[in-house]
Coordinates of C-alpha atoms in Angstrom, one line a residue:
Chain A
M1 CA -22.3 3.6 22.4
M2 CA -19.4 3.8 19.7
Q3 CA -18.1 6.6 21.6
E4 CA -17.6 4.5 25.1
I5 CA -16.3 1.9 22.9
A6 CA -13.7 4.2 22.3
Q7 CA -13.0 5.9 25.8
E8 CA -13.2 1.9 27.2
A9 CA -10.3 1.0 24.8
T10 CA -8.1 4.2 25.5
R11 CA -8.1 3.9 28.9
F12 CA -7.6 -0.1 28.5
I13 CA -4.7 0.1 26.4
D14 CA -0.9 0.5 28.7
L15 CA 1.1 1.2 25.5
N16 CA 4.4 -0.2 27.2
L17 CA 7.9 0.1 25.3
I18 CA 7.0 -3.2 23.9
T19 CA 4.0 -2.8 23.1
V20 CA 5.4 0.6 21.1
G21 CA 8.1 -1.7 19.4
Y22 CA 6.2 -4.0 18.1
L23 CA 3.6 -2.0 16.7
F24 CA 6.5 0.1 15.1
F25 CA 8.1 -3.4 13.9
V26 CA 5.0 -4.2 12.5
G27 CA 4.0 -1.0 10.9
F28 CA 7.5 -0.8 9.4
V29 CA 7.4 -4.5 7.6
G30 CA 3.5 -3.9 6.7
G31 CA 4.6 -0.4 5.0
M32 CA 8.3 -1.8 3.1
V33 CA 5.5 -4.5 1.6
S34 CA 3.0 -1.8 0.8
G35 CA 5.2 -0.1 -1.0
F36 CA 6.6 -2.4 -3.1
I37 CA 3.0 -4.1 -3.9
G38 CA 0.5 -1.5 -3.6
S39 CA -1.1 -3.2 -0.5
G40 CA -1.2 -5.7 1.4
G41 CA 0.7 -4.8 4.8
A42 CA -2.1 -3.8 6.8
F43 CA -4.3 -7.1 7.4
V44 CA -1.6 -8.2 10.1
L45 CA -2.1 -5.5 11.5
T46 CA -5.9 -5.6 13.5
P47 CA -5.8 -9.0 14.3
G48 CA -2.2 -7.4 16.1
M49 CA -3.6 -4.7 17.8
M50 CA -6.4 -6.8 19.2
S51 CA -3.8 -9.1 20.6
L52 CA -2.9 -6.3 22.5
G53 CA -6.2 -5.4 23.8
V54 CA -8.0 -2.9 21.7
P55 CA -11.5 -3.7 20.6
A56 CA -11.9 -4.9 17.2
L57 CA -13.3 -1.3 16.0
V58 CA -10.7 0.6 17.1
A59 CA -8.7 -1.4 15.4
V60 CA -10.1 -1.8 12.0
A61 CA -10.8 2.4 12.4
S62 CA -7.4 2.9 13.5
N63 CA -5.8 0.5 10.8
M64 CA -7.7 2.8 8.7
C65 CA -6.5 5.3 9.5
H66 CA -3.0 4.4 9.2
K67 CA -3.4 3.4 5.4
F68 CA -4.1 6.5 3.7
P69 CA -1.3 8.9 4.8
K70 CA 1.2 5.9 4.2
A71 CA -0.4 5.1 0.7
L72 CA -0.5 8.9 0.0
V73 CA 3.7 9.1 1.0
G74 CA 3.9 6.0 -1.3
A75 CA 2.3 7.3 -3.6
I76 CA 4.1 10.4 -4.3
K77 CA 7.5 8.8 -3.8
R78 CA 5.7 6.2 -7.1
A79 CA 4.3 8.9 -8.6
K80 CA 8.4 10.5 -9.4
Y81 CA 9.2 7.6 -10.8
G82 CA 6.6 7.6 -12.8
Q83 CA 4.4 4.5 -12.7
V84 CA 1.4 5.9 -11.0
D85 CA -1.7 6.7 -13.1
L86 CA -3.8 9.6 -11.1
K87 CA -6.3 9.7 -13.4
L88 CA -7.4 5.4 -13.1
G89 CA -6.5 5.6 -9.0
L90 CA -8.6 8.2 -8.8
I91 CA -11.5 7.0 -10.6
F92 CA -11.6 3.6 -9.4
G93 CA -10.7 5.0 -5.7
V94 CA -14.6 6.6 -5.7
F95 CA -15.9 3.3 -6.9
A96 CA -13.9 1.9 -4.5
E97 CA -15.4 3.7 -1.1
A98 CA -18.9 3.0 -2.4
G99 CA -17.6 -0.8 -2.5
V100 CA -16.6 0.4 1.4
L101 CA -19.7 1.6 2.3
Y102 CA -21.8 -1.3 1.1
G103 CA -19.4 -4.1 2.6
A104 CA -19.2 -2.5 6.2
H105 CA -23.1 -2.4 5.7
V106 CA -23.4 -6.1 4.3
Q107 CA -20.4 -6.5 7.7
E108 CA -22.6 -5.1 10.1
S109 CA -26.0 -7.3 8.5
I110 CA -24.1 -10.2 8.8
K111 CA -23.0 -9.3 12.9
K112 CA -26.6 -8.4 13.4
S113 CA -28.1 -12.1 12.0
F114 CA -25.6 -14.2 13.3
G115 CA -23.0 -12.9 15.8
D116 CA -19.2 -12.1 16.1
A117 CA -18.7 -16.2 15.4
G118 CA -20.9 -15.6 12.3
S119 CA -19.2 -12.6 10.9
N120 CA -15.4 -13.6 11.5
L121 CA -17.0 -16.7 9.3
Y122 CA -17.5 -14.9 6.4
V123 CA -14.7 -12.9 6.7
S124 CA -12.1 -15.9 6.8
V125 CA -14.5 -17.5 4.1
A126 CA -14.1 -14.1 2.2
F127 CA -10.1 -14.6 2.8
V128 CA -9.6 -18.3 1.8
V129 CA -11.5 -17.9 -1.9
V130 CA -10.9 -15.2 -2.7
L131 CA -7.0 -15.6 -2.3
A132 CA -7.3 -19.1 -3.7
I133 CA -8.7 -18.1 -6.9
V134 CA -6.6 -14.6 -7.3
G135 CA -3.9 -15.7 -5.6
S136 CA -2.9 -19.0 -7.0
F137 CA -3.8 -17.4 -10.8
V138 CA -1.1 -14.6 -9.8
L139 CA 1.1 -17.2 -8.4
R140 CA 0.8 -19.2 -11.4
D141 CA 1.6 -16.0 -13.8
A142 CA 4.7 -14.6 -11.6
L143 CA 6.3 -18.0 -12.6
S144 CA 5.6 -18.5 -16.4
S145 CA 6.3 -14.4 -17.2
M146 CA 9.7 -15.3 -15.0
K147 CA 10.3 -17.5 -17.3
N148 CA 9.1 -16.3 -20.8
S149 CA 10.0 -12.4 -20.0
D150 CA 12.4 -10.7 -22.2
D151 CA 15.7 -8.8 -21.3
H152 CA 13.4 -5.6 -20.8
G153 CA 11.1 -7.8 -18.2
E154 CA 8.5 -6.3 -20.8
E155 CA 5.0 -8.1 -19.7
R156 CA 2.4 -9.8 -22.1
T157 CA -1.7 -7.7 -22.3
A158 CA -3.9 -10.8 -20.6
K159 CA -6.2 -11.9 -23.4
L160 CA -8.9 -10.5 -20.9
A161 CA -7.7 -7.1 -21.1
R162 CA -7.3 -7.7 -25.0
W163 CA -10.8 -7.7 -25.1
V164 CA -11.9 -5.1 -22.3
Q165 CA -9.7 -2.8 -24.8
S166 CA -11.6 -3.5 -27.6
I167 CA -15.2 -2.3 -26.5
H168 CA -16.3 0.9 -27.5
I169 CA -19.2 2.1 -25.1
P170 CA -20.1 5.2 -26.6
G171 CA -19.8 8.1 -23.7
T172 CA -17.6 6.3 -21.0
M173 CA -14.3 6.2 -23.2
V174 CA -11.6 7.1 -20.9
Y175 CA -7.9 7.0 -22.2
F176 CA -5.6 5.9 -19.5
K177 CA -1.9 6.2 -19.8
S178 CA -0.7 3.1 -17.5
L179 CA -3.2 1.1 -20.3
K180 CA -2.4 3.2 -23.2
A181 CA -5.7 2.8 -24.3
R182 CA -9.1 3.9 -24.0
V183 CA -10.9 2.1 -21.9
S184 CA -14.2 2.5 -20.9
I185 CA -15.9 3.2 -17.2
L186 CA -18.6 0.9 -17.0
F187 CA -15.0 -1.7 -16.8
I188 CA -13.5 -0.2 -14.0
V189 CA -17.5 0.2 -12.1
P190 CA -17.7 -3.8 -10.6
L191 CA -13.8 -3.8 -10.6
G192 CA -13.3 -1.0 -8.1
F193 CA -16.4 -1.8 -6.2
A194 CA -15.6 -5.5 -5.6
T195 CA -11.8 -3.9 -4.5
G196 CA -13.8 -1.6 -2.0
M197 CA -15.8 -4.7 -0.4
L198 CA -13.1 -6.4 -0.1
A199 CA -11.4 -3.6 1.9
A200 CA -14.1 -3.9 3.6
T201 CA -14.4 -7.2 4.8
I202 CA -10.5 -8.3 5.1
A203 CA -8.8 -5.0 4.9
V204 CA -6.8 -5.2 1.6
G205 CA -8.6 -4.6 -1.6
G206 CA -5.7 -4.4 -2.9
F207 CA -5.5 -8.3 -3.4
L208 CA -8.2 -7.8 -6.1
G209 CA -8.0 -4.4 -7.2
V210 CA -3.8 -4.8 -8.5
P211 CA -5.1 -8.1 -10.0
G212 CA -8.0 -6.2 -11.5
M213 CA -5.9 -3.2 -13.1
M214 CA -3.6 -6.1 -14.6
Y215 CA -5.8 -8.6 -15.7
V216 CA -9.0 -7.0 -17.0
L217 CA -7.4 -3.1 -17.7
G218 CA -4.2 -4.0 -19.1
A219 CA -1.8 -2.1 -17.0
P220 CA 1.4 -3.0 -16.2
S221 CA 1.9 -5.0 -12.0
L222 CA 5.0 -1.9 -11.6
M223 CA 1.7 0.8 -12.6
A224 CA -1.4 -1.2 -11.2
S225 CA 0.8 -1.4 -7.6
A226 CA 1.7 2.1 -7.8
T227 CA -1.8 3.2 -8.7
E228 CA -3.4 0.8 -6.4
L229 CA -1.8 2.9 -3.4
V230 CA -3.9 5.8 -5.0
V231 CA -6.8 3.7 -4.8
A232 CA -6.2 3.1 -1.0
F233 CA -5.6 6.5 0.1
V234 CA -9.0 7.7 -1.0
M235 CA -10.4 4.6 0.0
G236 CA -9.3 5.1 3.6
M237 CA -9.4 9.1 3.9
G238 CA -13.2 8.2 3.1
G239 CA -13.3 5.1 5.8
S240 CA -11.0 7.2 8.1
F241 CA -13.2 9.6 8.7
K242 CA -16.6 7.3 9.0
Y243 CA -15.0 6.0 11.8
A244 CA -13.9 9.3 13.4
L245 CA -17.5 10.4 13.2
S246 CA -18.2 7.5 15.7
G247 CA -15.3 9.3 17.5
L248 CA -13.0 5.2 17.3
V249 CA -9.8 6.5 16.0
D250 CA -7.1 6.2 18.4
I251 CA -4.9 8.9 17.3
R252 CA -1.6 7.6 19.2
L253 CA -2.0 4.1 17.3
V254 CA -2.0 5.6 14.2
M255 CA 1.3 7.5 15.3
I256 CA 2.9 4.5 16.3
I257 CA 2.6 2.5 13.3
L258 CA 2.8 5.4 11.4
A259 CA 6.3 5.9 12.8
G260 CA 7.5 2.8 10.9
S261 CA 5.2 2.5 8.4
L262 CA 6.4 5.6 6.5
F263 CA 10.1 4.5 7.2
G264 CA 9.6 0.4 5.2
I265 CA 7.2 2.8 2.4
Q266 CA 9.8 4.0 1.3
L267 CA 12.1 1.2 0.6
G268 CA 9.5 -0.7 -0.5
A269 CA 8.9 2.3 -3.1
I270 CA 12.7 2.3 -4.1
G271 CA 12.9 -1.5 -4.3
T272 CA 10.5 -1.1 -7.4
T273 CA 13.2 0.5 -9.8
Y274 CA 15.5 -2.1 -9.0
V275 CA 13.2 -5.3 -9.5
K276 CA 11.2 -6.3 -13.1
G277 CA 7.4 -6.6 -13.3
Y278 CA 7.0 -10.2 -12.8
T279 CA 8.7 -9.8 -9.3
I280 CA 5.5 -7.6 -8.1
K281 CA 3.4 -10.8 -8.8
F282 CA 5.8 -13.0 -7.5
V283 CA 5.9 -11.5 -4.5
M284 CA 2.0 -10.5 -4.1
G285 CA 0.7 -13.7 -5.3
T286 CA 3.4 -15.5 -2.3
I287 CA 2.3 -13.5 0.2
M288 CA -2.0 -14.0 -0.8
I289 CA -1.3 -18.1 -1.0
T290 CA 0.8 -17.9 2.7
V291 CA -2.3 -15.5 4.6
L292 CA -4.5 -18.2 2.6
F293 CA -3.5 -20.5 4.8
S294 CA -3.7 -18.9 8.0
R295 CA -7.6 -18.3 7.5
A296 CA -8.6 -21.6 6.4
L297 CA -7.1 -23.0 9.8
M298 CA -9.6 -20.5 12.0
I299 CA -12.5 -22.0 9.8
P300 CA -13.5 -24.9 11.9
V301 CA -13.1 -22.9 14.8
Y302 CA -16.0 -20.2 14.2
L303 CA -17.7 -23.1 12.3
A304 CA -17.4 -24.7 15.9
Q305 CA -18.7 -21.3 17.6
L306 CA -21.6 -21.2 15.3
G307 CA -22.4 -25.6 16.2
I308 CA -22.3 -26.5 12.8
I309 CA -19.7 -28.9 14.0
Q310 CA -18.9 -30.1 17.4
P311 CA -17.3 -28.0 20.0
L312 CA -13.2 -27.9 19.8
P313 CA -11.2 -28.8 23.0
E314 CA -10.0 -25.0 24.5
L315 CA -6.5 -26.3 23.9
A316 CA -6.8 -27.3 20.5
V317 CA -8.6 -23.4 19.5
T318 CA -6.0 -21.6 21.3
W319 CA -3.0 -23.7 19.0
L320 CA -5.7 -22.6 15.8
K321 CA -5.7 -18.9 16.7
N322 CA -1.5 -18.9 17.7
G323 CA -0.9 -20.9 14.2
S324 CA -3.2 -18.3 12.6
F325 CA -1.5 -15.1 13.9
A326 CA 2.3 -16.8 13.2
I327 CA 1.4 -18.3 9.9
M328 CA -0.2 -13.9 9.0
I329 CA 3.7 -13.0 10.5
F330 CA 5.7 -14.9 8.3
A331 CA 3.6 -14.3 5.3
L332 CA 4.5 -10.7 6.4
L333 CA 7.9 -10.9 6.8
L334 CA 8.4 -13.5 3.7
G335 CA 7.0 -10.5 1.7
A336 CA 9.8 -7.8 3.3
F337 CA 12.7 -10.4 2.8
I338 CA 11.8 -11.1 -0.7
V339 CA 11.2 -7.3 -1.1
L340 CA 14.8 -6.5 0.6
R341 CA 17.0 -9.5 -0.6
A342 CA 15.7 -7.5 -4.2
L343 CA 16.5 -4.5 -3.2
L344 CA 20.1 -4.9 -1.7
K345 CA 20.4 -7.1 -4.7
G346 CA 19.9 -4.7 -7.5
M347 CA 21.9 -1.5 -5.5
K348 CA 24.5 -3.9 -5.7
A349 CA 24.7 -4.7 -9.2
E350 CA 24.5 -1.1 -9.8
R351 CA 27.2 -0.2 -8.0
Q352 CA 29.7 -3.1 -10.1
L353 CA 28.1 -1.3 -12.9
T354 CA 29.0 2.6 -11.9
P355 CA 33.1 2.4 -11.6
Q356 CA 32.9 0.0 -14.6
V357 CA 30.7 2.7 -17.0
S358 CA 32.8 5.7 -15.6
L359 CA 36.1 3.5 -16.2
K360 CA 35.0 3.4 -20.0
R361 CA 33.9 6.9 -20.6
S362 CA 37.6 8.0 -19.0
E363 CA 38.9 5.8 -21.3
V364 CA 37.6 7.7 -24.4
Chain B
M1 CA 32.0 17.7 -9.0
R2 CA 33.3 16.8 -5.5
T3 CA 32.2 20.0 -4.0
S4 CA 28.6 19.1 -5.9
N5 CA 28.1 15.8 -4.2
K6 CA 28.9 17.3 -1.0
K7 CA 26.6 20.1 -1.0
L8 CA 24.0 17.8 -2.0
K9 CA 24.8 16.0 0.6
R10 CA 25.1 19.0 3.4
G11 CA 21.1 20.3 1.7
R12 CA 19.9 16.9 2.5
I13 CA 21.0 16.6 6.2
V14 CA 19.7 19.8 6.7
R15 CA 15.9 18.9 5.9
M16 CA 16.1 15.9 6.8
I17 CA 16.9 17.3 10.8
G18 CA 14.2 20.0 10.3
Y19 CA 11.5 17.7 8.5
G20 CA 12.7 14.9 11.9
A21 CA 12.5 18.6 14.3
L22 CA 8.8 18.6 12.5
T23 CA 7.9 15.1 13.8
A24 CA 9.4 15.7 16.8
V25 CA 7.0 18.3 17.8
I26 CA 3.9 16.9 16.8
Y27 CA 4.5 13.6 18.3
A28 CA 6.0 15.7 21.6
A29 CA 2.9 17.7 21.3
V30 CA 0.3 14.8 21.0
F31 CA 1.9 11.9 23.2
L32 CA 2.9 14.3 26.6
N33 CA -1.1 15.9 26.3
Q34 CA -2.3 12.2 25.9
G35 CA -5.9 12.9 28.2
T36 CA -6.6 16.2 26.3
V37 CA -5.7 14.9 22.7
M38 CA -8.1 11.8 22.6
L39 CA -10.6 13.9 24.7
Y40 CA -11.2 15.6 21.8
F41 CA -10.6 13.3 19.4
T42 CA -12.9 10.3 20.3
K43 CA -15.7 13.1 20.8
G44 CA -17.4 12.2 17.7
G45 CA -19.0 14.4 15.2
F46 CA -18.0 16.5 11.8
L47 CA -15.5 18.6 14.1
A48 CA -14.3 16.1 15.3
A49 CA -13.6 13.5 13.1
T50 CA -11.5 16.2 11.4
L51 CA -8.9 16.3 14.0
P52 CA -7.1 12.6 13.8
V53 CA -7.5 13.1 9.8
L54 CA -5.7 16.2 9.6
T55 CA -3.2 14.9 12.2
A56 CA -2.5 12.5 10.0
F57 CA -1.8 14.1 7.0
C58 CA 0.7 16.5 9.5
I59 CA 2.2 14.0 9.8
S60 CA 2.3 12.3 6.2
F61 CA 4.3 15.7 5.0
S62 CA 6.5 15.7 8.3
H63 CA 7.6 12.3 8.5
G64 CA 7.5 11.3 4.6
G65 CA 9.9 13.9 4.5
F66 CA 11.8 12.9 7.2
T67 CA 11.4 9.3 6.3
N68 CA 12.7 10.2 2.0
Y69 CA 15.4 11.8 2.9
F70 CA 17.0 9.8 5.5
W71 CA 17.0 7.3 3.3
Q72 CA 19.1 9.4 0.6
V73 CA 21.4 10.1 3.2
M74 CA 22.4 6.6 4.2
G75 CA 22.7 5.9 0.4
I76 CA 19.3 4.0 -0.3
E77 CA 18.0 5.4 -3.5
A78 CA 16.1 4.2 -6.4
S79 CA 18.0 2.9 -9.2
K80 CA 19.5 5.6 -11.6
K81 CA 19.5 3.0 -14.3
K82 CA 16.1 2.3 -15.1
L83 CA 14.8 6.0 -14.5
Q84 CA 16.4 7.1 -17.0
Q85 CA 15.5 4.4 -19.6
Q86 CA 11.7 5.7 -18.4
K87 CA 12.6 9.2 -18.7
Q88 CA 13.9 8.6 -22.1
E89 CA 10.4 6.3 -22.8
R90 CA 8.5 9.5 -22.6
P91 CA 6.8 11.1 -26.1
V92 CA 9.7 13.8 -26.7
E93 CA 7.5 16.7 -27.3
R94 CA 7.8 19.0 -29.8
E95 CA 8.1 22.7 -30.2
Q96 CA 5.2 24.1 -32.4
I97 CA 6.8 25.4 -35.1
R98 CA 5.8 28.7 -36.9
P99 CA 5.3 29.2 -40.1
Q100 CA 7.7 31.6 -41.2
P101 CA 6.4 34.7 -43.0
R102 CA 8.7 34.2 -47.2
L103 CA 9.4 36.7 -49.7
R104 CA 8.3 35.2 -52.8
V105 CA 9.5 37.0 -55.1

């Protein structure tokens, strides 16, 4: 059955220049955002591929398979800048993988019981609830950090994180360099699991993983976003293999998206060396809140399909679908714009500073 | 100083071309044989599942290397100021001081 879907998909897609260019561009912009905030660039790709006529399962599988090589390249790059906590990423990743498997199982049972509309409604409600709570918190914290941070941009450890770090449970304590403290693994289990479940539901686990590492464990935002790339690599590799077992990965789509996203992820990773921690939070919060509106627009469509509210006119459904997709693209472009602006501004400032330094040295 | 900079830039260009050529070969191999590739890659089962995963790894190595050197050649690099700061922040490893035998008279 799965192989039939995959074969149908490969026959279905016509890889013309426009399709290739579209996937390359979305991959590039998504890669840039992922390199900067650790995740968040992939949520447009699944609906983007589906709009080209790729079946949903093949789109999800191909998106997953493009994520792990991208995360690997980003993690290596950011490890060179000393921003990755490999130990935390691997431990977090293992529990996130369990969450992915459970999340996929939940999705399947909802689909069986309530059909496609029920499954879509579940995804949209998860999007709206999680992004509303976490996104507004991250954005509020980013704005207050901008006002209160000192010249070095040092971030204060959250109250909850200080409490978590103060709890000592014998036999479960592990030292993490990003936290500069020992934390019980029992706090990482639910965080990782929830991240994985969210990844299986909305394709972006990092919207929970990065804030979890920042506010619950106490990692600085630069390190949390870089470590999330390790988590995405672990989750993505396991997930890709699971989908590939059913023959659902379209390697051509994966390669086209990767062609663009690996250019983007390098830029995003370089961008992190020019900014202070709160910029990461700001980009993440802004994207989360914008995407929230995109998914909220689709809720009435699914409610009507399930017969909970009165059926909507066809024109309204088309407008809501197009509006939702347009807001999603806008969120990604907005994130990429902030990243590029920060990168170019930082490079310009450093170039202006360099001749002055060398002049002073020559005077001495 | 200028010669070493030129050497560094030439080295980067050579590596960029090397990784770029490898990437082009992989892409050409897949897209020129789409039919065969899709037939084996979407077969399902353990062995066939390793094919897309391995290909993705190969691309992350070759295209990742190419894009890394591409941006370096274009002059887009990480902030040196911040990286130096981070290096200084790391604790300096102390050399272990061996107790030296002293003659006590």
